[in-house]
Short mmCIF file of C-alpha atoms in Angstrom, two decimals:
data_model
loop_
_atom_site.label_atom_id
_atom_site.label_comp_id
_atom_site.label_asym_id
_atom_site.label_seq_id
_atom_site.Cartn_x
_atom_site.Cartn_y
_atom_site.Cartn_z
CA UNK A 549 -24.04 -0.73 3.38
CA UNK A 550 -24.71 -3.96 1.45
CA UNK A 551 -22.52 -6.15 -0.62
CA UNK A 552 -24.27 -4.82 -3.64
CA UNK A 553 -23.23 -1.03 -2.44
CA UNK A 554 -19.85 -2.13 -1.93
CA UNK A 555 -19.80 -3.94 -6.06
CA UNK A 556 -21.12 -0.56 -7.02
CA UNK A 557 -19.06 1.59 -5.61
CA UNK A 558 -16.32 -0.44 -6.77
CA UNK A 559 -17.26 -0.66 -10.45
CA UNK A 560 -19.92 2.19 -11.19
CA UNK A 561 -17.32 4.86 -12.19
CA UNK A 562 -17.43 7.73 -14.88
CA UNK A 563 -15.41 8.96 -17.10
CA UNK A 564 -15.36 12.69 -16.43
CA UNK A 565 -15.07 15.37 -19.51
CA UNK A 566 -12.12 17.05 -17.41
CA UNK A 567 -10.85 13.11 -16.72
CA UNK A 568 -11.92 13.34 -12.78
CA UNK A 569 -14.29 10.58 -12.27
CA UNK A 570 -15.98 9.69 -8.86
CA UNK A 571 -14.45 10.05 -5.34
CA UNK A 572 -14.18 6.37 -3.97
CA UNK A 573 -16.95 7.50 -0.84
CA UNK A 574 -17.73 3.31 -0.52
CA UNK A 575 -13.45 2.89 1.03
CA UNK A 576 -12.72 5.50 3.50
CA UNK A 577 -9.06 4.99 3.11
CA UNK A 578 -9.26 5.61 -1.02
CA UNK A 579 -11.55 8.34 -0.39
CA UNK A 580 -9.24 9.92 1.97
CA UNK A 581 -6.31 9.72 -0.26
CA UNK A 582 -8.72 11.13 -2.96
CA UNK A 583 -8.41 8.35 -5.37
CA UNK A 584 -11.03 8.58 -8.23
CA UNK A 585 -12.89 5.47 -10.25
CA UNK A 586 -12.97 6.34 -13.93
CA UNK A 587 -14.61 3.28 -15.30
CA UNK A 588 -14.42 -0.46 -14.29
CA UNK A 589 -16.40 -3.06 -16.98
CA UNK A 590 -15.40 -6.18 -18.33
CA UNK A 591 -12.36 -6.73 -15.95
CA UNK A 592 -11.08 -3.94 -16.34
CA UNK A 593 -10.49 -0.61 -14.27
CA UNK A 594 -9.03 2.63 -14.61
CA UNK A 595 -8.37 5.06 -11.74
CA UNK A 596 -6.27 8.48 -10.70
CA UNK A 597 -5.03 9.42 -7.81
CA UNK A 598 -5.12 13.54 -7.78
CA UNK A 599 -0.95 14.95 -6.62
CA UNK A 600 -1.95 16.03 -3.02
CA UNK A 601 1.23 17.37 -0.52
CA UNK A 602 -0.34 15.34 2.43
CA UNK A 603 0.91 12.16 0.20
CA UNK A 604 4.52 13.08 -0.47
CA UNK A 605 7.23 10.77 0.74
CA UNK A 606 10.02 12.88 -0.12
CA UNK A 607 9.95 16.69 1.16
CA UNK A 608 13.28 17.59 -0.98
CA UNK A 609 11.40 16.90 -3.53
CA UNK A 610 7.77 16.56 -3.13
CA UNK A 611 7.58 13.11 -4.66
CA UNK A 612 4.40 10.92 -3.21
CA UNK A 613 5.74 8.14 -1.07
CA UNK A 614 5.89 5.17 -2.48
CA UNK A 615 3.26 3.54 0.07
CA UNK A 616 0.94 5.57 -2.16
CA UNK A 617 1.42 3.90 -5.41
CA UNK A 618 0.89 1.24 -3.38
CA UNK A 619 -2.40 1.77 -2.02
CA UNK A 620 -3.62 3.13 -5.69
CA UNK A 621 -2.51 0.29 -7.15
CA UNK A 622 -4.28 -2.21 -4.45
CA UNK A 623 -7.62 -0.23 -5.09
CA UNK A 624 -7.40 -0.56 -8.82
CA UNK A 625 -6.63 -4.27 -9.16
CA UNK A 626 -9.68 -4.90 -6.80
CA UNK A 627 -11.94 -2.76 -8.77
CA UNK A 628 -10.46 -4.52 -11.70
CA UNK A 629 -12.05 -8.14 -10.08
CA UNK A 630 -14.93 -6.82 -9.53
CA UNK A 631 -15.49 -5.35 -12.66
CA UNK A 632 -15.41 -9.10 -14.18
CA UNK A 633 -18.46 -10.65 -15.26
CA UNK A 634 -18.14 -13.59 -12.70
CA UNK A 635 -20.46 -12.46 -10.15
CA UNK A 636 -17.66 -11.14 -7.32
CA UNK A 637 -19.50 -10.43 -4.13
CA UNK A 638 -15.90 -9.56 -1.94
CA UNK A 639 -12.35 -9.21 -2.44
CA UNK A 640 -9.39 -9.39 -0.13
CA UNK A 641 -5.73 -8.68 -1.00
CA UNK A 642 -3.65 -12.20 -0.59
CA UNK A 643 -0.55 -11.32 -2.04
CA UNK A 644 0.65 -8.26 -4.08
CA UNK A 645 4.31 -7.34 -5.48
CA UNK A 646 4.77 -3.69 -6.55
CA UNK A 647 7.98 -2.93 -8.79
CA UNK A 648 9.37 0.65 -8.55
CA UNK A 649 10.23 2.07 -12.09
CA UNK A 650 10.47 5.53 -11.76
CA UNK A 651 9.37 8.24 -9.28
CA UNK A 652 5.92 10.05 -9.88
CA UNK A 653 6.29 13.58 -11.00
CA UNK A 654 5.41 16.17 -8.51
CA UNK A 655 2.11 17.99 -9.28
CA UNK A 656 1.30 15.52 -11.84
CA UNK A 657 -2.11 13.28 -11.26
CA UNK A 658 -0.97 9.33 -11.29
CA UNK A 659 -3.47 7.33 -12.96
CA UNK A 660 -3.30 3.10 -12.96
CA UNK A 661 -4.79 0.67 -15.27
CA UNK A 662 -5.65 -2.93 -14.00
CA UNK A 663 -6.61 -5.75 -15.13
CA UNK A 664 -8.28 -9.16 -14.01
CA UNK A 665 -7.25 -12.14 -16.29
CA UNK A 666 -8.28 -15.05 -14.49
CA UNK A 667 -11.11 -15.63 -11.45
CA UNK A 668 -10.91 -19.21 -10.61
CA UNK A 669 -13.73 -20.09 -8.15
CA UNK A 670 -11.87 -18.52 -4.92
CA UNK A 671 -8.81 -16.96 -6.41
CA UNK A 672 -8.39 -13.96 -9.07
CA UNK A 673 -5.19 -12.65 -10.79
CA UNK A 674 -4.47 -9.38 -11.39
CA UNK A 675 -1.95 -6.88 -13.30
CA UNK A 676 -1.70 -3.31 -13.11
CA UNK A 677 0.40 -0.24 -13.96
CA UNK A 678 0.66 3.16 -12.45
CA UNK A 679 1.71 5.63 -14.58
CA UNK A 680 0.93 9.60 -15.83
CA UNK A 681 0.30 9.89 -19.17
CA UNK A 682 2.28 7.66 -21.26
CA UNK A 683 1.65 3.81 -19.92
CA UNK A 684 4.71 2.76 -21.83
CA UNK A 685 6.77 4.73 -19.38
CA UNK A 686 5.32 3.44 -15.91
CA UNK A 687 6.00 4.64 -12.52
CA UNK A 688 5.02 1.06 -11.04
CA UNK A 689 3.70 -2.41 -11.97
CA UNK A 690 1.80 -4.41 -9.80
CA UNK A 691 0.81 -8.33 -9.43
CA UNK A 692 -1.57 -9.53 -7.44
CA UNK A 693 -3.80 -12.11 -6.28
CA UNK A 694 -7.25 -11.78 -4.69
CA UNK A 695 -9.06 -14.12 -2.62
CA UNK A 696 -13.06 -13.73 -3.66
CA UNK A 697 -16.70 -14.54 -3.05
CA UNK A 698 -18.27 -15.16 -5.84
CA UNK A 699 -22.38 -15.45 -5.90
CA UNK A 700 -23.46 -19.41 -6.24
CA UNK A 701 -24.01 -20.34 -9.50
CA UNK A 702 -27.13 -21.77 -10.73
CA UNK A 703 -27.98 -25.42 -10.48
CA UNK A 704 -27.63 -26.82 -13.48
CA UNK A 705 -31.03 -27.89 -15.30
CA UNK A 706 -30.37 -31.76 -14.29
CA UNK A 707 -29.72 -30.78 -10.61
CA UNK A 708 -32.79 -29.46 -9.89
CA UNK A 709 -34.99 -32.51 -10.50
CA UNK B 283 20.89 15.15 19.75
CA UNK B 284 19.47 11.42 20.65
CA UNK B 285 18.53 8.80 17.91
CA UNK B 286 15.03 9.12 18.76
CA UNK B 287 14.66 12.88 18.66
CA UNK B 288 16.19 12.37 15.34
CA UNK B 289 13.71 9.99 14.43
CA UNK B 290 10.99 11.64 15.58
CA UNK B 291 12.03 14.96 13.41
CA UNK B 292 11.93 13.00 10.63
CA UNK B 293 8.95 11.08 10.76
CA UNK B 294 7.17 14.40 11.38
CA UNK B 295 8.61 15.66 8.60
CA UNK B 296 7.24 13.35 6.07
CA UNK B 297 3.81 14.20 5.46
CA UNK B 298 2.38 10.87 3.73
CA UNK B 299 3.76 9.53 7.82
CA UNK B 300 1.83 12.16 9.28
CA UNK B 301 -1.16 11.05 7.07
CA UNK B 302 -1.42 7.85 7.72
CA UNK B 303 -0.60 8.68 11.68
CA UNK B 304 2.49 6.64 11.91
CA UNK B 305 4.80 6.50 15.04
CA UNK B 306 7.53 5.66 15.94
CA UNK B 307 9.62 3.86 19.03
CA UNK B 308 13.30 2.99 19.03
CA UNK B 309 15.14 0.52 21.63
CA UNK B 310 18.55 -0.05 21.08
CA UNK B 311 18.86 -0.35 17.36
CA UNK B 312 15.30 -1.84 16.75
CA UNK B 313 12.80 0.16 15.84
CA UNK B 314 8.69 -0.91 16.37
CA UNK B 315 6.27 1.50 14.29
CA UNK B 316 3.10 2.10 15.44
CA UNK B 317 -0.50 2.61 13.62
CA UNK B 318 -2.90 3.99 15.63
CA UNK B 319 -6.38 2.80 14.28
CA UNK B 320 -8.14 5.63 12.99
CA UNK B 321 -11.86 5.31 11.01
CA UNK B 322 -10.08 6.76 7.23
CA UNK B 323 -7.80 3.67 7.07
CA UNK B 324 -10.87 1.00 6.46
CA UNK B 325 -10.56 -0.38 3.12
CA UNK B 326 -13.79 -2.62 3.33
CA UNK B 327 -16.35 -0.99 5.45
CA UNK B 328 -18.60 -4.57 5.79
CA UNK B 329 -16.28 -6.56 8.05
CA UNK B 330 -14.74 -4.05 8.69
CA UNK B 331 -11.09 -4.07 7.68
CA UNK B 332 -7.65 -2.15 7.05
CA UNK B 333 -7.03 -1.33 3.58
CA UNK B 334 -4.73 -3.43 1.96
CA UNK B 335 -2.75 -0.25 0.50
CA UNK B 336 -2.77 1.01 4.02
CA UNK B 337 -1.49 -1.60 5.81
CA UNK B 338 1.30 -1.71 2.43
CA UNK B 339 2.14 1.46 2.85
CA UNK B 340 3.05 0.98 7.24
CA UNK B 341 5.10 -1.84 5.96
CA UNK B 342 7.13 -0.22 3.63
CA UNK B 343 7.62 2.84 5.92
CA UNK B 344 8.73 0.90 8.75
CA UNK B 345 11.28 -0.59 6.23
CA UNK B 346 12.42 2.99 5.22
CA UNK B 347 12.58 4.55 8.36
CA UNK B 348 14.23 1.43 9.96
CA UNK B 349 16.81 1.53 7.31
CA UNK B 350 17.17 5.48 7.80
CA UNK B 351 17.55 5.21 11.60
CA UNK B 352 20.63 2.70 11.07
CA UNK B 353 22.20 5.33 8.64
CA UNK B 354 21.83 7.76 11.29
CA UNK B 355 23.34 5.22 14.23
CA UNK B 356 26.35 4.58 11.93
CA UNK B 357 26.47 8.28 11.01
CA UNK B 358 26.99 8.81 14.97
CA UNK B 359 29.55 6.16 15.35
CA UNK B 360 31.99 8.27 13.24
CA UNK B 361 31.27 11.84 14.92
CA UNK B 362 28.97 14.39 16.42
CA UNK B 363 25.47 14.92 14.02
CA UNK B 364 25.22 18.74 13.14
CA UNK B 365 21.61 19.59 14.38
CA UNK B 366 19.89 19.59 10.91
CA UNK B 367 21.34 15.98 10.06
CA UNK B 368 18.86 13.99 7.96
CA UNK B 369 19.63 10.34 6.97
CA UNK B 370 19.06 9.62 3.70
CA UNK B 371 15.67 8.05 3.03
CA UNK B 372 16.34 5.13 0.71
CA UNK B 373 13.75 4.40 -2.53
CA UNK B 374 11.77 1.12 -2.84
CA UNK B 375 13.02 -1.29 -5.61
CA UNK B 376 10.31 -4.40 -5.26
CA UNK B 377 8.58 -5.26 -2.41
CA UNK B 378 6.16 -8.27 -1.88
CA UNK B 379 3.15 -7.71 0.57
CA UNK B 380 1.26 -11.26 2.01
CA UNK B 381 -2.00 -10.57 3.45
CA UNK B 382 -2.69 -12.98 6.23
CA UNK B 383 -5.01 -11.83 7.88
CA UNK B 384 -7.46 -9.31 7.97
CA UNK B 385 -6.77 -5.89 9.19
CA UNK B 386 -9.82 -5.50 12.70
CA UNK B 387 -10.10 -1.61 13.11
CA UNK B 388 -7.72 -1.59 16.04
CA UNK B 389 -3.73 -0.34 16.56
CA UNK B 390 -1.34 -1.88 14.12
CA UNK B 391 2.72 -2.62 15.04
CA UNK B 392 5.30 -3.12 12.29
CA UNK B 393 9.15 -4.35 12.66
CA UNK B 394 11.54 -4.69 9.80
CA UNK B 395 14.56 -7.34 9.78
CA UNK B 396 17.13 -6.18 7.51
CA UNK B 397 18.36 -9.17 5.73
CA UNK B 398 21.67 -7.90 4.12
CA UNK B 399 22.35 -4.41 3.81
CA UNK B 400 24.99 -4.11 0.92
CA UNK B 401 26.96 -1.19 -0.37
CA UNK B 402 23.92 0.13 -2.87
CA UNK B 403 20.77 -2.41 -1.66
CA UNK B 404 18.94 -3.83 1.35
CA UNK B 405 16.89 -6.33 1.66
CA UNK B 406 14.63 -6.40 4.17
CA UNK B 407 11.75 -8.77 5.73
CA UNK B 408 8.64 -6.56 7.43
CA UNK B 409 5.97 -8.36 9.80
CA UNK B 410 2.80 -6.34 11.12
CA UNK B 411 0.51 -7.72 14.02
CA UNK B 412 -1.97 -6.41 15.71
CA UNK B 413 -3.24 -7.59 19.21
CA UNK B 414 -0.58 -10.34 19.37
CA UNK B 415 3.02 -10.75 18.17
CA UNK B 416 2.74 -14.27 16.87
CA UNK B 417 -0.40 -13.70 14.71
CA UNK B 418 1.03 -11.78 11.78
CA UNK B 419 -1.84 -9.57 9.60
CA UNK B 420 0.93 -9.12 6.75
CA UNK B 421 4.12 -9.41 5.83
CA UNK B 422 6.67 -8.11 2.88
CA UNK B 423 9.92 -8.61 1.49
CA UNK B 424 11.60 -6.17 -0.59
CA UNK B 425 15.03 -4.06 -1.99
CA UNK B 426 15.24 -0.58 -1.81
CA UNK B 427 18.17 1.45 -3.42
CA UNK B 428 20.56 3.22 -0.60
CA UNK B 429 21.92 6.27 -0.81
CA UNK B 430 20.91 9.06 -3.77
#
């Protein structure tokens, strides 16, 4: 698999009529958990994560494990950085701070919303929120930073004399 | 019953551990988790690499369970366990993950230092290597809520 795979697997979701979207095949580990890309343009991306019992954290009560979120929300930011317009060949998680809000629902799909406000030439910043239906009531918040490799820019007209 | 049986019943029991094929090994009262490398943890097939969420998600385990198995030693201190004791699992508050390095497709150890343990929060610091101890792949910092 290329770079360019990798970009469009990352970014070329769908929105779904029944809101599924596609299965993350390009990252085995998102795939596995059955996390699904909805859509991913201009810096922004918007994914679910399906309830499945192999993810619960809790067996009292069958809510996912936290670690979860966690991995949803990691997917989503970088899908959010590469759905920027600044020509992002790679991401890589530096640092990443997940608050805790309220416990998913069990049974309920978890969906999270990120988005990419800055990529500086090696750095990008991220927010994002995990939540079911209602983002003003969200399960988690994340910030993060990602290192990236961005394509080289063209020379400028005067540089290439 | 011994700490580790204990342990081992409830790691088994959770099925997001069983998922992501975590185990566990207790000496004294430190506790080292274990990731076996398996191919549906790679986050970035091209290097290839760990998943960031993955190697999150071990981290914050290894801080739940380590905090669960000291529940369970102080829960022996005071008397015999019935057979079907559980400790309480405790809930995340914040937690901080540094990614510093990445994540080679091989096993991947976890240890949590718990910082303070108070009356309703610990705070805990969580390192994960892989080949050696001194070359940390991540670390995290974090709170989680005790009790229910």
């Amino acid at each position: 698999m290329s770079k360019t795979d990798l970009h469009k697997r990352m970014t070329e979701g769908r929105a779904d009529g029944d809101g599924t979207g596609d299965l993350m095949t390009g990252i085995p580990h998102s795939a596995a958990m059955g996390m699904r890309l909805v859509s991913a343009t201009d810096g922004e991306a918007l994914m679910l994560l399906p309830y499945d019992e192999n993810l619960v954290g809790d067996v009292a009560t069958g809510i996912l494990g936290g670690g979860a979120i966690t991995a949803l929300l990691d997917t989503c930011c970088g899908a959010a950085v590469f759905a920027t317009k600044a020509g992002v060949m790679s991401t890589a998680t530096l640092d990443l701070r997940i608050d805790y809000m309220r416990p998913a629902t069990p049974g309920e799909t978890v969906q999270a919303r990120a988005t990419c406000y800055r990529v500086a030439r090696s750095v990008a910043f991220v927010r994002a929120l995990a939540y079911h239906d209602d983002p003003d009531r969200p399960i988690a918040t994340a910030a993060a930073a990602f290192i990236v490799e961005r394509k080289p820019e063209k020379p400028k007209p005067e540089d290439q004399s | 019953m011994s700490g580790t049986d204990l342990l081992d019943r409830l790691a088994v029991s959770i099925p997001y551990i069983r998922f992501l094929g975590i185990r566990f090994e207790r000496r004294g009262d430190e506790l080292t988790a274990l990731m076996p490398f398996k191919p549906d943890l790679i986050g970035n097939p091209l290097l290839p690499a760990i998943h960031g969420g993955a190697t999150g998600a071990f981290l914050e385990i290894t801080g739940l369970m380590q905090l669960a198995s000291d529940t369970a030693i102080q829960a022996a201190t005071e008397g015999e366990l019935p057979d079907d004791y559980a400790p309480v699992i405790p809930k995340p508050i914040d937690i901080t993950f540094d990614y510093l390095r990445s994540g080679k497709p091989r096993d991947t150890y976890a240890r949590a230092m718990v910082q303070r343990r108070g009356r309703r929060v610990a705070n805990l610091r969580i390192e994960a290597w892989q080949e050696e101890r001194a070359k940390l792949i991540a670390t995290a910092h974090g709170n989680f809520l005790l009790g229910r």
